[in-house]
C-alpha cells in the first residue's frame, strides 16, 4: 500500500495510476480517493498520471485525533507533491477538496502547478460569515454534526439523497449508495465531525486571490449541498480568466451522475495545458 508520512507523522495513503503529466485529485466529504476511480482510470488510459489520496482521518490514511483544518490539509498535499516530486501538476478538488487545493496554492504557491479544477467546491466561503451573510446558515452544520454523533450510519444513508439528487429526479445504482456508505463509515468519526467545522467556517478568499494558473470551475445547477450561487458562481468571478461550466440540473455528486461529461471536460482542460 502506497503511503507518505506527513510532517506530523500521519501516514497518508495514495493511489498512483498511469504515466505522463500528473493530475492530483482531492476528494470530498465524507469520501476517500475511491470516488475518483472513474476519472483516474479514464485519464490514465489516455496518457496521464492520475494520483488521488485519502485525506487524513479518511479511507486508508491514519486517523489522528487532531489536524482536521485546512492549513494541515494543504500541508499534507504539499508533503505528497514534494515526496513524489510532481511538476506541472493539475490540481482537482471536489467539494471540501476544492478548499484544500486552493489553500495549497495560497500557502505554497503555484510553481509546481499547471492548472486548477474546482468541482462543486466550497470556495470562496461555504458557511455564513459576518461579511458573507449569503452563506449557508450555521444551524445547518450544527444539525449535521448532531446527526453524525447520534447515528452516523443512518445520517449518511439519508444524506445520499440530496448529495446525488435522487430526491430531485437523478438516479444512481444501489451499488453506488452502498459504496458511499461503506466509504463514509471507514472514516474517523472525530475527523468526520471536525471536517464539518473546517469546511463550514474557513474563508478561502485570500487564497483565491493568489490563484494564477488556468482554472476550470464546474458546478451543478441543482446542487442541494453546496449552493452554486454562493460558491461556484462567486469563485469563477473571483478567479481571473477562469472558465465556468454549469451542469444543468446536476446534483452535488455529479462525478457519478454526470461521469462521462466530467471525464471529457477534464480531458479537454488537460489537453489545453
Short mmCIF file of C-alpha atoms in Angstrom, two decimals:
data_model
loop_
_atom_site.label_atom_id
_atom_site.label_comp_id
_atom_site.label_asym_id
_atom_site.label_seq_id
_atom_site.Cartn_x
_atom_site.Cartn_y
_atom_site.Cartn_z
CA UNK A 1 0.00 0.00 0.00
CA UNK A 2 1.45 3.38 -1.06
CA UNK A 3 1.77 5.97 1.69
CA UNK A 4 3.77 9.04 2.56
CA UNK A 5 4.45 10.36 6.03
CA UNK A 6 3.17 13.88 6.71
CA UNK A 7 5.15 16.35 8.78
CA UNK A 8 3.40 15.29 12.00
CA UNK A 9 3.97 11.59 11.29
CA UNK A 10 0.49 10.87 9.93
CA UNK A 11 0.52 8.24 7.18
CA UNK A 12 -1.33 9.44 4.07
CA UNK A 13 -2.46 6.78 1.60
CA UNK A 14 -2.45 7.48 -2.13
CA UNK A 15 -3.01 5.65 -5.41
CA UNK A 16 -0.88 6.45 -8.43
CA UNK A 17 -2.04 5.24 -11.85
CA UNK A 18 -0.50 5.72 -15.29
CA UNK A 19 2.32 7.83 -16.61
CA UNK A 20 2.52 11.29 -18.13
CA UNK A 21 1.60 14.75 -16.88
CA UNK A 22 0.30 14.42 -13.33
CA UNK A 23 -3.22 15.13 -12.13
CA UNK A 24 -3.78 15.18 -8.36
CA UNK A 25 -7.31 14.62 -7.05
CA UNK A 26 -8.61 15.74 -3.65
CA UNK A 27 -11.86 14.09 -2.57
CA UNK A 28 -14.98 15.40 -0.92
CA UNK A 29 -16.55 14.75 2.47
CA UNK A 30 -17.07 12.08 3.78
CA UNK A 31 -15.49 10.09 0.94
CA UNK A 32 -11.97 8.96 0.02
CA UNK A 33 -9.78 8.54 -3.07
CA UNK A 34 -12.04 5.81 -4.45
CA UNK A 35 -14.58 8.44 -5.50
CA UNK A 36 -12.16 9.28 -8.33
CA UNK A 37 -11.73 5.78 -9.80
CA UNK A 38 -13.66 6.56 -12.99
CA UNK A 39 -11.79 9.81 -13.62
CA UNK A 40 -8.41 8.28 -12.78
CA UNK A 41 -8.89 5.25 -14.99
CA UNK A 42 -10.18 7.39 -17.86
CA UNK A 43 -7.21 9.77 -17.73
CA UNK A 44 -4.57 7.11 -17.08
CA UNK A 45 -5.76 5.26 -20.18
CA UNK A 46 -5.22 8.48 -22.15
CA UNK A 47 -1.64 9.16 -21.17
CA UNK A 48 -1.89 10.97 -17.83
CA UNK A 49 -0.57 10.13 -14.40
CA UNK A 50 -3.59 10.16 -12.07
CA UNK A 51 -2.95 10.41 -8.32
CA UNK A 52 -5.54 10.50 -5.54
CA UNK A 53 -5.06 10.39 -1.78
CA UNK A 54 -7.20 9.68 1.26
CA UNK A 55 -7.43 12.79 3.42
CA UNK A 56 -6.10 12.24 6.94
CA UNK A 57 -8.82 10.56 9.00
CA UNK A 58 -10.48 9.03 5.94
CA UNK A 59 -10.14 5.82 3.97
CA UNK A 60 -6.79 4.09 4.40
CA UNK A 61 -4.92 7.06 5.87
CA UNK A 62 -4.18 7.32 9.58
CA UNK A 63 -6.82 8.65 11.96
CA UNK A 64 -5.09 11.18 14.21
CA UNK A 65 -7.10 12.92 16.91
CA UNK A 66 -6.19 16.41 15.66
CA UNK A 67 -5.20 18.16 12.45
CA UNK A 68 -8.56 18.47 10.70
CA UNK A 69 -8.06 22.01 9.46
CA UNK A 70 -7.22 23.45 6.06
CA UNK A 71 -3.71 24.56 6.91
CA UNK A 72 -2.90 20.95 7.79
CA UNK A 73 -4.73 19.56 4.74
CA UNK A 74 -2.69 21.88 2.49
CA UNK A 75 0.49 20.83 4.26
CA UNK A 76 -0.37 17.17 3.62
CA UNK A 77 -0.83 17.93 -0.08
CA UNK A 78 2.50 19.75 -0.12
CA UNK A 79 4.15 16.75 1.51
CA UNK A 80 2.65 14.45 -1.13
CA UNK A 81 3.62 16.70 -4.05
CA UNK A 82 7.18 17.13 -2.82
CA UNK A 83 7.56 13.45 -1.90
CA UNK A 84 6.52 12.42 -5.42
CA UNK A 85 8.38 15.43 -6.89
CA UNK A 86 5.38 16.37 -9.01
CA UNK A 87 5.91 19.13 -11.58
CA UNK A 88 3.29 20.80 -13.79
CA UNK A 89 0.56 19.08 -11.80
CA UNK A 90 -3.11 19.86 -12.32
CA UNK A 91 -4.98 20.01 -9.02
CA UNK A 92 -8.58 18.79 -8.98
CA UNK A 93 -10.66 19.34 -5.85
CA UNK A 94 -14.25 18.30 -5.22
CA UNK A 95 -16.43 19.92 -2.55
CA UNK A 96 -14.29 20.29 0.61
CA UNK A 97 -11.35 19.10 -1.51
CA UNK A 98 -11.65 22.29 -3.53
CA UNK A 99 -10.74 24.12 -0.36
CA UNK A 100 -7.54 22.25 0.34
CA UNK A 101 -6.14 22.59 -3.19
CA UNK A 102 -6.96 26.30 -3.05
CA UNK A 103 -5.31 26.64 0.35
CA UNK A 104 -2.30 24.75 -1.04
CA UNK A 105 -1.83 27.43 -3.72
CA UNK A 106 -2.44 30.14 -1.15
CA UNK A 107 0.29 28.82 1.15
CA UNK A 108 2.78 27.14 -1.19
CA UNK A 109 2.34 28.95 -4.48
CA UNK A 110 1.91 27.60 -7.99
CA UNK A 111 5.50 26.85 -9.05
CA UNK A 112 4.62 23.16 -9.40
CA UNK A 113 1.05 23.73 -10.63
CA UNK A 114 -0.13 23.76 -14.25
CA UNK A 115 -3.84 24.17 -13.64
CA UNK A 116 -6.68 24.04 -11.13
CA UNK A 117 -10.13 22.45 -11.33
CA UNK A 118 -12.79 23.20 -8.71
CA UNK A 119 -15.76 20.81 -8.76
CA UNK A 120 -18.78 21.67 -6.62
CA UNK A 121 -16.24 23.32 -4.34
CA UNK A 122 -16.78 25.08 -1.01
CA UNK A 123 -14.76 28.10 -2.15
CA UNK A 124 -14.74 31.04 -1.51
CA UNK A 125 -16.85 30.54 1.65
CA UNK A 126 -19.40 27.82 2.33
CA UNK A 127 -20.92 28.84 5.66
CA UNK A 128 -22.38 32.14 6.72
CA UNK A 129 -19.99 34.83 7.97
CA UNK A 130 -20.46 38.40 9.16
CA UNK A 131 -19.27 39.75 5.83
CA UNK A 132 -20.77 36.85 3.87
CA UNK A 133 -24.41 36.60 5.03
CA UNK A 134 -25.40 34.73 1.87
CA UNK A 135 -23.51 31.64 3.05
CA UNK A 136 -25.28 28.56 4.36
CA UNK A 137 -26.77 29.15 7.81
CA UNK A 138 -24.65 27.87 10.70
CA UNK A 139 -27.58 25.89 12.07
CA UNK A 140 -27.32 23.54 9.09
CA UNK A 141 -23.82 22.49 10.10
CA UNK A 142 -24.79 22.19 13.76
CA UNK A 143 -27.51 19.79 12.65
CA UNK A 144 -25.07 17.77 10.53
CA UNK A 145 -22.70 17.30 13.45
CA UNK A 146 -25.54 16.33 15.77
CA UNK A 147 -26.81 13.79 13.23
CA UNK A 148 -23.36 12.24 12.84
CA UNK A 149 -22.87 11.90 16.59
CA UNK A 150 -26.33 10.40 17.13
CA UNK A 151 -26.37 7.83 14.30
CA UNK A 152 -23.70 8.32 11.68
CA UNK A 153 -24.72 5.34 9.54
CA UNK A 154 -28.32 6.48 9.19
CA UNK A 155 -27.36 10.11 8.73
CA UNK A 156 -25.01 9.29 5.84
CA UNK A 157 -27.58 6.95 4.32
CA UNK A 158 -30.17 9.76 4.33
CA UNK A 159 -27.60 12.33 3.17
CA UNK A 160 -27.07 10.40 -0.07
CA UNK A 161 -30.45 11.53 -1.48
CA UNK A 162 -29.65 15.28 -1.70
CA UNK A 163 -25.98 14.51 -2.40
CA UNK A 164 -26.79 12.54 -5.56
CA UNK A 165 -30.08 14.31 -6.28
CA UNK A 166 -32.16 11.14 -6.11
CA UNK A 167 -34.80 13.28 -4.39
CA UNK A 168 -34.85 15.51 -7.49
CA UNK A 169 -35.01 13.09 -10.39
CA UNK A 170 -31.45 11.75 -10.60
CA UNK A 171 -30.79 8.02 -10.46
CA UNK A 172 -27.79 6.15 -9.07
CA UNK A 173 -27.38 2.44 -8.50
CA UNK A 174 -27.82 0.65 -5.21
CA UNK A 175 -24.15 -0.24 -5.54
CA UNK A 176 -23.14 3.43 -5.52
CA UNK A 177 -25.24 4.07 -2.42
CA UNK A 178 -23.73 1.06 -0.67
CA UNK A 179 -20.20 2.08 -1.61
CA UNK A 180 -20.80 5.65 -0.42
CA UNK A 181 -21.99 4.44 2.98
CA UNK A 182 -19.14 1.94 3.30
CA UNK A 183 -16.52 4.58 2.48
CA UNK A 184 -18.04 7.08 4.90
CA UNK A 185 -18.08 4.57 7.74
CA UNK A 186 -14.37 3.78 7.25
CA UNK A 187 -13.53 7.31 8.33
CA UNK A 188 -12.70 8.58 11.79
CA UNK A 189 -15.83 9.85 13.49
CA UNK A 190 -13.80 12.65 15.08
CA UNK A 191 -12.33 13.58 11.70
CA UNK A 192 -15.72 13.44 10.01
CA UNK A 193 -17.23 15.83 12.58
CA UNK A 194 -14.22 18.15 12.73
CA UNK A 195 -14.21 18.49 8.94
CA UNK A 196 -17.75 19.90 9.10
CA UNK A 197 -16.35 22.71 11.23
CA UNK A 198 -13.43 23.17 8.84
CA UNK A 199 -15.40 23.39 5.61
CA UNK A 200 -18.20 25.49 7.09
CA UNK A 201 -16.00 28.11 8.77
CA UNK A 202 -12.91 28.52 6.55
CA UNK A 203 -12.61 31.63 4.41
CA UNK A 204 -10.62 30.98 1.21
CA UNK A 205 -10.85 34.46 -0.30
CA UNK A 206 -7.23 35.36 0.45
CA UNK A 207 -6.07 32.06 -1.06
CA UNK A 208 -8.14 32.58 -4.18
CA UNK A 209 -6.54 35.97 -4.75
CA UNK A 210 -3.24 34.10 -5.25
CA UNK A 211 -4.52 31.72 -7.92
CA UNK A 212 -2.52 32.49 -11.06
CA UNK A 213 -2.93 29.31 -13.11
CA UNK A 214 -5.61 28.34 -15.66
CA UNK A 215 -8.71 27.36 -13.71
CA UNK A 216 -11.87 25.46 -14.55
CA UNK A 217 -14.90 25.70 -12.26
CA UNK A 218 -17.67 23.13 -12.65
CA UNK A 219 -20.83 23.12 -10.57
CA UNK A 220 -24.27 21.55 -10.72
CA UNK A 221 -27.18 23.95 -11.14
CA UNK A 222 -29.23 21.84 -8.71
CA UNK A 223 -26.58 21.33 -6.05
CA UNK A 224 -28.51 20.91 -2.79
CA UNK A 225 -25.35 20.62 -0.66
CA UNK A 226 -23.03 23.42 -1.83
CA UNK A 227 -25.25 26.08 -3.44
CA UNK A 228 -23.93 27.26 -6.80
CA UNK A 229 -24.97 30.90 -6.41
CA UNK A 230 -22.83 31.46 -3.29
CA UNK A 231 -19.84 29.23 -4.15
CA UNK A 232 -19.09 28.13 -7.71
CA UNK A 233 -20.54 31.24 -9.34
CA UNK A 234 -18.65 33.55 -6.98
CA UNK A 235 -15.42 31.55 -7.30
CA UNK A 236 -15.48 31.80 -11.08
CA UNK A 237 -16.00 35.56 -10.82
CA UNK A 238 -13.10 35.92 -8.37
CA UNK A 239 -10.50 33.93 -10.34
CA UNK A 240 -9.27 35.99 -13.25
CA UNK A 241 -9.57 34.22 -16.59
CA UNK A 242 -11.29 31.14 -15.17
CA UNK A 243 -13.73 29.07 -17.20
CA UNK A 244 -17.11 28.13 -15.75
CA UNK A 245 -19.25 25.15 -16.70
CA UNK A 246 -22.64 24.68 -15.09
CA UNK A 247 -24.13 21.21 -15.46
CA UNK A 248 -27.86 21.60 -15.98
CA UNK A 249 -29.90 20.11 -13.11
CA UNK A 250 -26.81 18.28 -11.83
CA UNK A 251 -26.56 17.47 -8.11
CA UNK A 252 -23.57 17.79 -5.83
CA UNK A 253 -22.37 14.28 -6.64
CA UNK A 254 -22.10 14.86 -10.38
CA UNK A 255 -18.84 12.91 -10.58
CA UNK A 256 -21.21 9.91 -10.53
CA UNK A 257 -24.39 11.20 -12.17
CA UNK A 258 -22.52 13.07 -14.93
CA UNK A 259 -19.44 10.86 -15.03
CA UNK A 260 -18.90 10.82 -18.80
CA UNK A 261 -19.42 14.56 -19.19
CA UNK A 262 -16.97 15.30 -16.37
CA UNK A 263 -14.35 12.93 -17.76
CA UNK A 264 -14.47 14.59 -21.16
CA UNK A 265 -14.36 18.09 -19.69
CA UNK A 266 -11.33 17.19 -17.58
CA UNK A 267 -9.57 15.72 -20.61
CA UNK A 268 -10.29 18.81 -22.72
CA UNK A 269 -8.94 21.07 -19.97
CA UNK A 270 -5.80 18.96 -19.57
CA UNK A 271 -5.10 18.85 -23.30
CA UNK A 272 -5.04 22.65 -23.35
CA UNK A 273 -2.33 22.87 -20.71
#
